[in-house]
Short mmCIF file of C-alpha atoms in Angstrom, two decimals:
data_model
loop_
_atom_site.label_atom_id
_atom_site.label_comp_id
_atom_site.label_asym_id
_atom_site.label_seq_id
_atom_site.Cartn_x
_atom_site.Cartn_y
_atom_site.Cartn_z
CA MET Y 1 10.45 22.83 -3.77
CA THR Y 2 9.49 19.21 -3.98
CA VAL Y 3 11.78 16.25 -4.00
CA ASP Y 4 10.86 12.65 -4.46
CA PRO Y 5 11.51 10.51 -2.61
CA PRO Y 6 12.31 12.14 0.74
CA THR Y 7 15.62 11.02 2.10
CA ALA Y 8 14.63 11.57 5.69
CA ALA Y 9 11.94 9.44 7.26
CA PRO Y 10 8.79 11.47 8.00
CA ASP Y 11 7.03 11.44 11.32
CA THR Y 12 6.24 7.78 11.96
CA GLY Y 13 3.47 8.28 14.41
CA SER Y 14 0.87 6.28 12.51
CA LEU Y 15 3.17 4.40 10.16
CA SER Y 16 4.23 0.82 10.21
CA HIS Y 17 6.92 -1.13 8.44
CA ALA Y 18 5.43 -3.67 6.09
CA ARG Y 19 7.23 -7.02 6.17
CA SER Y 20 6.99 -7.07 2.40
CA LEU Y 21 5.36 -5.04 -0.33
CA VAL Y 22 3.28 -5.64 -3.43
CA LEU Y 23 4.04 -3.24 -6.30
CA VAL Y 24 2.11 -3.04 -9.53
CA HIS Y 25 3.46 -1.30 -12.74
CA THR Y 26 0.68 -0.84 -15.21
CA GLY Y 27 -0.44 1.56 -17.95
CA ASP Y 28 0.23 1.80 -21.69
CA GLY Y 29 3.53 3.59 -21.38
CA LYS Y 30 7.10 2.31 -21.32
CA GLY Y 31 9.03 1.38 -18.23
CA LYS Y 32 6.79 -1.10 -16.53
CA SER Y 33 9.11 -4.07 -16.90
CA THR Y 34 12.21 -1.94 -16.98
CA ALA Y 35 11.41 -0.45 -13.57
CA ALA Y 36 10.70 -3.94 -12.26
CA MET Y 37 14.23 -4.94 -13.35
CA GLY Y 38 15.49 -1.86 -11.55
CA VAL Y 39 13.77 -3.01 -8.39
CA ALA Y 40 15.35 -6.45 -8.84
CA LEU Y 41 18.71 -4.79 -9.26
CA ARG Y 42 18.23 -2.85 -6.03
CA ALA Y 43 17.13 -5.95 -4.16
CA LEU Y 44 20.21 -7.86 -5.38
CA ALA Y 45 22.35 -5.03 -4.16
CA ARG Y 46 20.88 -5.64 -0.70
CA GLY Y 47 21.88 -9.30 -0.94
CA TRP Y 48 18.25 -10.45 -1.42
CA ARG Y 49 17.19 -13.48 -3.34
CA VAL Y 50 15.28 -12.49 -6.49
CA LEU Y 51 13.14 -14.58 -8.82
CA VAL Y 52 11.91 -13.18 -12.14
CA VAL Y 53 9.04 -15.08 -13.77
CA GLN Y 54 8.52 -13.87 -17.30
CA PHE Y 55 5.03 -14.56 -18.54
CA VAL Y 56 5.32 -13.41 -22.10
CA LYS Y 57 7.94 -14.79 -24.42
CA SER Y 58 10.12 -11.92 -25.38
CA GLY Y 59 12.56 -13.26 -27.96
CA ASP Y 60 15.62 -11.07 -27.40
CA TRP Y 61 13.51 -8.49 -25.63
CA ARG Y 62 14.62 -9.24 -22.11
CA ALA Y 63 17.75 -11.25 -22.91
CA GLY Y 64 20.08 -8.47 -21.78
CA GLU Y 65 18.46 -7.88 -18.44
CA GLN Y 66 18.20 -11.63 -17.89
CA GLU Y 67 21.90 -12.12 -18.49
CA MET Y 68 22.91 -9.20 -16.27
CA LEU Y 69 20.54 -9.97 -13.39
CA GLN Y 70 21.47 -13.67 -13.46
CA ARG Y 71 25.14 -12.66 -13.35
CA LEU Y 72 24.28 -10.72 -10.19
CA GLY Y 73 22.54 -13.77 -8.69
CA ALA Y 74 18.88 -13.59 -9.73
CA ASP Y 75 16.91 -16.66 -10.61
CA TRP Y 76 14.99 -16.43 -13.87
CA LEU Y 77 12.13 -18.43 -15.20
CA ALA Y 78 10.83 -17.70 -18.71
CA VAL Y 79 7.96 -19.38 -20.43
CA GLY Y 80 9.11 -21.79 -23.10
CA ASP Y 81 9.20 -21.38 -26.75
CA GLY Y 82 5.82 -21.40 -28.35
CA PHE Y 83 4.40 -19.14 -25.63
CA SER Y 84 3.72 -15.99 -27.56
CA TRP Y 85 0.80 -13.85 -28.48
CA ASP Y 86 1.40 -14.66 -32.15
CA SER Y 87 1.69 -18.37 -31.61
CA GLY Y 88 -0.61 -20.45 -33.72
CA ASP Y 89 -1.33 -22.75 -30.80
CA LEU Y 90 -3.12 -20.82 -28.07
CA GLU Y 91 -3.90 -23.90 -26.03
CA ALA Y 92 -0.22 -24.79 -25.79
CA SER Y 93 0.56 -21.17 -24.90
CA ALA Y 94 -2.05 -21.14 -22.19
CA GLY Y 95 -0.60 -24.31 -20.78
CA LEU Y 96 2.91 -22.85 -20.63
CA ALA Y 97 1.56 -19.74 -18.90
CA ARG Y 98 -0.15 -21.93 -16.32
CA GLU Y 99 3.04 -23.87 -15.82
CA ALA Y 100 4.94 -20.57 -15.22
CA TRP Y 101 2.26 -19.53 -12.83
CA ASN Y 102 2.51 -22.74 -10.85
CA SER Y 103 6.21 -22.06 -10.32
CA ALA Y 104 5.45 -18.46 -9.28
CA GLU Y 105 2.73 -19.64 -6.92
CA ALA Y 106 5.15 -22.04 -5.24
CA ALA Y 107 7.74 -19.30 -4.79
CA LEU Y 108 5.13 -16.93 -3.27
CA ALA Y 109 4.01 -19.55 -0.80
CA GLY Y 110 7.40 -21.04 -0.09
CA GLY Y 111 9.35 -17.94 0.62
CA THR Y 112 12.29 -19.17 -1.39
CA HIS Y 113 12.92 -15.62 -2.62
CA ASP Y 114 12.68 -12.21 -1.06
CA VAL Y 115 11.40 -10.60 -4.31
CA VAL Y 116 9.34 -12.28 -6.96
CA VAL Y 117 8.83 -10.31 -10.18
CA LEU Y 118 5.73 -11.42 -12.09
CA ASP Y 119 6.73 -9.85 -15.41
CA GLU Y 120 3.85 -9.16 -17.81
CA VAL Y 121 1.61 -11.35 -15.69
CA THR Y 122 -1.45 -9.25 -16.50
CA TYR Y 123 -1.60 -10.53 -20.07
CA PRO Y 124 -2.32 -14.19 -19.35
CA MET Y 125 -4.78 -12.93 -16.73
CA THR Y 126 -6.53 -10.77 -19.29
CA TRP Y 127 -6.59 -13.63 -21.79
CA GLY Y 128 -8.12 -15.98 -19.20
CA TRP Y 129 -5.12 -18.29 -19.22
CA ILE Y 130 -4.53 -17.92 -15.51
CA ASP Y 131 -7.26 -17.04 -13.15
CA THR Y 132 -7.13 -13.56 -11.64
CA ASP Y 133 -8.71 -14.54 -8.35
CA THR Y 134 -6.17 -17.32 -8.01
CA VAL Y 135 -3.26 -14.89 -8.60
CA VAL Y 136 -4.69 -12.37 -6.18
CA ALA Y 137 -5.23 -15.04 -3.50
CA ALA Y 138 -1.71 -16.33 -3.93
CA ILE Y 139 -0.35 -12.81 -3.47
CA VAL Y 140 -2.45 -12.11 -0.40
CA GLY Y 141 -1.61 -15.51 1.05
CA ARG Y 142 2.13 -15.38 0.26
CA ASP Y 143 4.86 -15.92 2.78
CA ASP Y 144 4.95 -12.50 4.32
CA ARG Y 145 8.69 -12.08 3.71
CA VAL Y 146 8.12 -12.12 -0.07
CA SER Y 147 7.72 -8.85 -1.94
CA VAL Y 148 6.05 -8.94 -5.29
CA VAL Y 149 6.32 -6.79 -8.40
CA ALA Y 150 3.63 -7.42 -10.97
CA THR Y 151 3.76 -5.76 -14.39
CA GLY Y 152 1.65 -5.36 -17.51
CA ARG Y 153 -1.11 -3.30 -19.03
CA ASP Y 154 -4.64 -3.32 -17.74
CA ALA Y 155 -3.94 -4.55 -14.23
CA PRO Y 156 -7.17 -6.14 -12.95
CA SER Y 157 -8.86 -4.25 -10.13
CA GLY Y 158 -8.48 -7.25 -7.85
CA LEU Y 159 -4.66 -6.98 -8.22
CA VAL Y 160 -4.71 -3.19 -7.75
CA ASP Y 161 -6.79 -3.64 -4.59
CA VAL Y 162 -4.20 -5.83 -2.85
CA ALA Y 163 -1.17 -3.83 -3.95
CA HIS Y 164 0.56 -1.37 -1.67
CA THR Y 165 1.86 0.72 -4.55
CA VAL Y 166 0.41 1.02 -8.06
CA THR Y 167 2.17 3.14 -10.69
CA GLU Y 168 0.63 3.81 -14.05
CA MET Y 169 3.24 4.33 -16.76
CA ARG Y 170 1.49 6.72 -19.10
CA ASN Y 171 2.66 7.26 -22.59
CA VAL Y 172 2.99 11.01 -23.09
CA LYS Y 173 5.05 10.83 -26.28
CA HIS Y 174 6.53 7.88 -28.01
CA ALA Y 175 9.31 7.73 -30.59
CA PHE Y 176 7.28 5.21 -32.48
CA ASP Y 177 4.52 7.74 -32.97
CA ALA Y 178 7.13 9.89 -34.72
CA GLY Y 179 8.09 7.03 -37.02
CA ILE Y 180 11.25 5.96 -35.26
CA LEU Y 181 11.88 2.31 -34.71
CA ALA Y 182 12.78 0.85 -31.37
CA LYS Y 183 16.50 1.12 -30.75
CA ARG Y 184 18.47 -1.99 -29.71
CA GLY Y 185 20.12 -1.43 -26.34
CA ILE Y 186 17.66 1.26 -25.35
CA ASP Y 187 14.20 -0.01 -26.10
CA TYR Y 188 15.12 -3.70 -26.02
CA MET U 1 -5.49 -8.74 -27.41
CA THR U 2 -2.78 -6.17 -26.98
CA VAL U 3 0.81 -6.79 -26.18
CA ASP U 4 3.45 -4.27 -25.53
CA PRO U 5 5.99 -4.12 -26.93
CA PRO U 6 5.57 -6.05 -30.18
CA THR U 7 8.33 -8.63 -30.69
CA ALA U 8 8.11 -8.44 -34.44
CA ALA U 9 9.05 -5.29 -36.27
CA PRO U 10 6.03 -3.57 -37.77
CA ASP U 11 5.86 -2.38 -41.32
CA THR U 12 8.79 -0.04 -41.72
CA GLY U 13 7.61 1.91 -44.69
CA SER U 14 7.77 5.31 -43.14
CA LEU U 15 10.00 4.51 -40.19
CA SER U 16 13.62 5.31 -39.63
CA HIS U 17 16.20 4.11 -37.16
CA ALA U 18 17.32 6.90 -34.86
CA ARG U 19 21.05 6.93 -34.21
CA SER U 20 20.25 7.62 -30.52
CA LEU U 21 17.22 8.34 -28.46
CA VAL U 22 16.21 10.86 -25.81
CA LEU U 23 13.89 9.42 -23.14
CA VAL U 24 12.24 11.35 -20.37
CA HIS U 25 10.71 9.75 -17.23
CA THR U 26 8.59 12.23 -15.37
CA GLY U 27 5.47 12.41 -13.23
CA ASP U 28 4.81 12.10 -9.52
CA GLY U 29 4.78 8.32 -9.38
CA LYS U 30 7.51 5.85 -8.58
CA GLY U 31 9.82 4.17 -11.07
CA LYS U 32 11.30 7.18 -12.89
CA SER U 33 14.86 6.59 -11.74
CA THR U 34 14.35 2.89 -11.32
CA ALA U 35 13.36 2.50 -14.96
CA ALA U 36 16.37 4.60 -15.98
CA MET U 37 18.63 2.20 -14.07
CA GLY U 38 16.88 -0.64 -15.92
CA VAL U 39 17.69 1.05 -19.25
CA ALA U 40 21.29 1.36 -18.06
CA LEU U 41 21.27 -2.31 -17.21
CA ARG U 42 20.01 -3.19 -20.68
CA ALA U 43 22.58 -1.03 -22.36
CA LEU U 44 25.38 -2.59 -20.32
CA ALA U 45 24.09 -5.95 -21.40
CA ARG U 46 24.67 -4.81 -24.99
CA GLY U 47 28.22 -3.87 -24.14
CA TRP U 48 27.55 -0.16 -24.25
CA ARG U 49 29.35 2.48 -22.23
CA VAL U 50 27.03 4.00 -19.65
CA LEU U 51 27.40 7.15 -17.56
CA VAL U 52 24.99 7.94 -14.75
CA VAL U 53 25.01 11.53 -13.48
CA GLN U 54 23.08 11.84 -10.31
CA PHE U 55 21.87 15.36 -9.70
CA VAL U 56 20.28 14.96 -6.31
CA LYS U 57 22.17 13.62 -3.41
CA SER U 58 20.49 10.48 -2.33
CA GLY U 59 22.28 9.26 0.73
CA ASP U 60 21.81 5.51 0.58
CA TRP U 61 18.93 5.89 -1.82
CA ARG U 62 20.79 4.89 -4.98
CA ALA U 63 23.77 3.21 -3.39
CA GLY U 64 22.63 -0.25 -4.34
CA GLU U 65 22.08 0.48 -7.95
CA GLN U 66 25.30 2.40 -8.13
CA GLU U 67 27.28 -0.54 -6.75
CA MET U 68 25.63 -3.04 -9.02
CA LEU U 69 25.84 -0.99 -12.20
CA GLN U 70 29.45 -0.01 -11.54
CA ARG U 71 30.21 -3.64 -11.00
CA LEU U 72 28.77 -4.21 -14.50
CA GLY U 73 30.92 -1.44 -15.95
CA ALA U 74 28.92 1.78 -15.67
CA ASP U 75 30.56 5.09 -14.84
CA TRP U 76 28.87 6.98 -12.09
CA LEU U 77 29.07 10.59 -11.16
CA ALA U 78 27.20 11.78 -8.08
CA VAL U 79 26.98 15.29 -6.73
CA GLY U 80 29.13 15.75 -3.68
CA ASP U 81 28.12 15.92 -0.07
CA GLY U 82 26.31 19.07 0.71
CA PHE U 83 24.23 18.91 -2.41
CA SER U 84 20.81 18.27 -1.05
CA TRP U 85 17.46 19.96 -0.99
CA ASP U 86 17.70 20.17 2.78
CA SER U 87 21.17 21.64 2.76
CA GLY U 88 21.51 24.85 4.60
CA ASP U 89 23.78 26.21 1.87
CA LEU U 90 21.81 26.57 -1.33
CA GLU U 91 24.54 28.45 -3.10
CA ALA U 92 27.07 25.64 -2.52
CA SER U 93 24.42 23.11 -3.64
CA ALA U 94 23.69 25.05 -6.75
CA GLY U 95 27.41 25.17 -7.51
CA LEU U 96 27.74 21.42 -7.17
CA ALA U 97 24.75 20.90 -9.42
CA ARG U 98 26.41 23.08 -12.05
CA GLU U 99 29.60 21.15 -11.67
CA ALA U 100 27.74 17.89 -12.29
CA TRP U 101 26.04 19.46 -15.25
CA ASN U 102 29.36 20.50 -16.72
CA SER U 103 30.54 16.90 -16.63
CA ALA U 104 27.30 15.72 -18.17
CA GLU U 105 27.52 18.37 -20.93
CA ALA U 106 31.06 17.20 -21.75
CA ALA U 107 29.86 13.59 -22.01
CA LEU U 108 26.96 14.55 -24.21
CA ALA U 109 29.21 16.56 -26.59
CA GLY U 110 32.19 14.18 -26.43
CA GLY U 111 30.44 10.91 -27.14
CA THR U 112 32.50 9.19 -24.45
CA HIS U 113 29.41 7.12 -23.51
CA ASP U 114 26.62 5.48 -25.50
CA VAL U 115 24.03 6.25 -22.78
CA VAL U 116 24.06 9.15 -20.41
CA VAL U 117 21.49 9.02 -17.57
CA LEU U 118 20.70 12.48 -16.18
CA ASP U 119 19.13 11.26 -12.99
CA GLU U 120 16.74 13.75 -11.30
CA VAL U 121 18.07 16.49 -13.49
CA THR U 122 14.66 18.27 -13.58
CA TYR U 123 15.05 19.40 -9.92
CA PRO U 124 18.05 21.70 -10.39
CA MET U 125 16.39 22.94 -13.55
CA THR U 126 13.24 23.73 -11.66
CA TRP U 127 15.20 25.42 -8.91
CA GLY U 128 17.07 27.55 -11.45
CA TRP U 129 20.46 26.03 -10.58
CA ILE U 130 21.09 24.92 -14.10
CA ASP U 131 19.55 26.61 -17.07
CA THR U 132 16.85 24.64 -18.89
CA ASP U 133 17.68 26.13 -22.31
CA THR U 134 21.35 25.15 -21.85
CA VAL U 135 20.41 21.58 -20.99
CA VAL U 136 18.01 21.38 -23.93
CA ALA U 137 20.60 22.75 -26.30
CA ALA U 138 23.22 20.34 -25.08
CA ILE U 139 20.84 17.39 -25.59
CA VAL U 140 19.93 18.57 -29.12
CA GLY U 141 23.51 19.22 -30.00
CA ARG U 142 24.92 16.04 -28.49
CA ASP U 143 27.10 13.64 -30.33
CA ASP U 144 24.44 11.75 -32.21
CA ARG U 145 25.69 8.33 -30.95
CA VAL U 146 24.72 9.32 -27.36
CA SER U 147 21.32 8.31 -26.02
CA VAL U 148 20.01 10.21 -23.06
CA VAL U 149 17.62 9.31 -20.22
CA ALA U 150 16.46 12.26 -18.12
CA THR U 151 14.40 11.76 -15.02
CA GLY U 152 12.49 13.79 -12.47
CA ARG U 153 9.16 15.36 -11.74
CA ASP U 154 7.90 18.36 -13.70
CA ALA U 155 9.98 17.89 -16.81
CA PRO U 156 10.13 21.30 -18.50
CA SER U 157 8.25 21.59 -21.79
CA GLY U 158 11.51 22.34 -23.62
CA LEU U 159 12.88 19.01 -22.51
CA VAL U 160 9.67 17.18 -23.45
CA ASP U 161 9.78 18.82 -26.90
CA VAL U 162 13.15 17.35 -27.78
CA ALA U 163 12.54 13.90 -26.33
CA HIS U 164 11.61 10.97 -28.50
CA THR U 165 9.79 9.19 -25.70
CA VAL U 166 8.22 10.72 -22.63
CA THR U 167 6.63 8.52 -19.96
CA GLU U 168 4.73 9.93 -17.06
CA MET U 169 4.88 7.72 -13.99
CA ARG U 170 1.56 8.42 -12.34
CA ASN U 171 0.90 7.55 -8.73
CA VAL U 172 -2.27 5.52 -8.68
CA LYS U 173 -1.86 4.20 -5.15
CA HIS U 174 1.04 4.45 -2.82
CA ALA U 175 1.94 2.38 0.23
CA PHE U 176 2.89 5.61 1.98
CA ASP U 177 -0.71 6.84 1.65
CA ALA U 178 -1.73 3.76 3.62
CA GLY U 179 0.69 4.55 6.39
CA ILE U 180 3.43 2.13 5.42
CA LEU U 181 7.02 3.24 5.45
CA ALA U 182 9.33 2.74 2.48
CA LYS U 183 10.89 -0.67 2.65
CA ARG U 184 14.69 -1.02 2.38
CA GLY U 185 15.59 -3.13 -0.67
CA ILE U 186 12.37 -2.35 -2.44
CA ASP U 187 11.78 1.34 -2.21
CA TYR U 188 15.40 2.29 -1.64
#
């Protein structure tokens, strides 16, 4: 009979309490960003200060979470219009991604928030718009009270290496494969 | 260059809009319930009615999400005290699980909510406390406006079969493996 997670603390002989954690949600399945929003929700419930930096323009995609989490006190920084994988102007998009990264970097170093969500940050890393080594160094060198949740497919190995917890969301079966469109309110 | 999910609707030639969806979050990794809470958050943002039925007693585990989601309008039903995998009284625990299931079943059939989260429902199914075929039948026969999110390890194949979307949260790396205790506000 297995239960996850255990409600009782296990033997703590060789265990330590981290001051903060780095979580990565990767893989091709659903739930990477959604679970990050759930972590943000939980942190807000604890009275923590939360910053979400959204690296890929979502249109309405994240608007609901944004509204709800902001109502609960989260700060939210989304890349501007024009930052999109289908933008005609990649240079402008790259610039906006770097701008978002600069804000994230400042939050990581400054300890202004207890949790910083780097939502879909792996894409601009993959596309070479922001430098992976720089991101990894900023995470390692962060104010040690700041926990980080980074999401997106194809998490670079450098990021995986410095994370405490890495979860791969694996697509076992998807409604879309069966010819069903994403449903508003559930999928976005 | 891949992005998930696409912000523009793809060709809809052979696609249909489902009236509601059945999502399953399974696997041994983190984020199953957390992503379900994120779905609930998104649905609330759309003004939908949300019911969370929590099948495994969590102590403080879900208290934060519960408080936040209830504040945003969700209904929440948690199994009573005594329902726990470490309870000395398995028969009482099984009874409470069945009671929670009866409420969930009524919500699925009655269409009282747009989204019903069956949180950690796979455990009482695995333990034989609630009948898998009954759960699957209730999901299939639900009011077709009701979307369902079912979470927990070892989702039975019958449940997977009737789901539109199944995501396996796979544990790639866990802080606990490195001797770091779960961190309040992040992990629970």
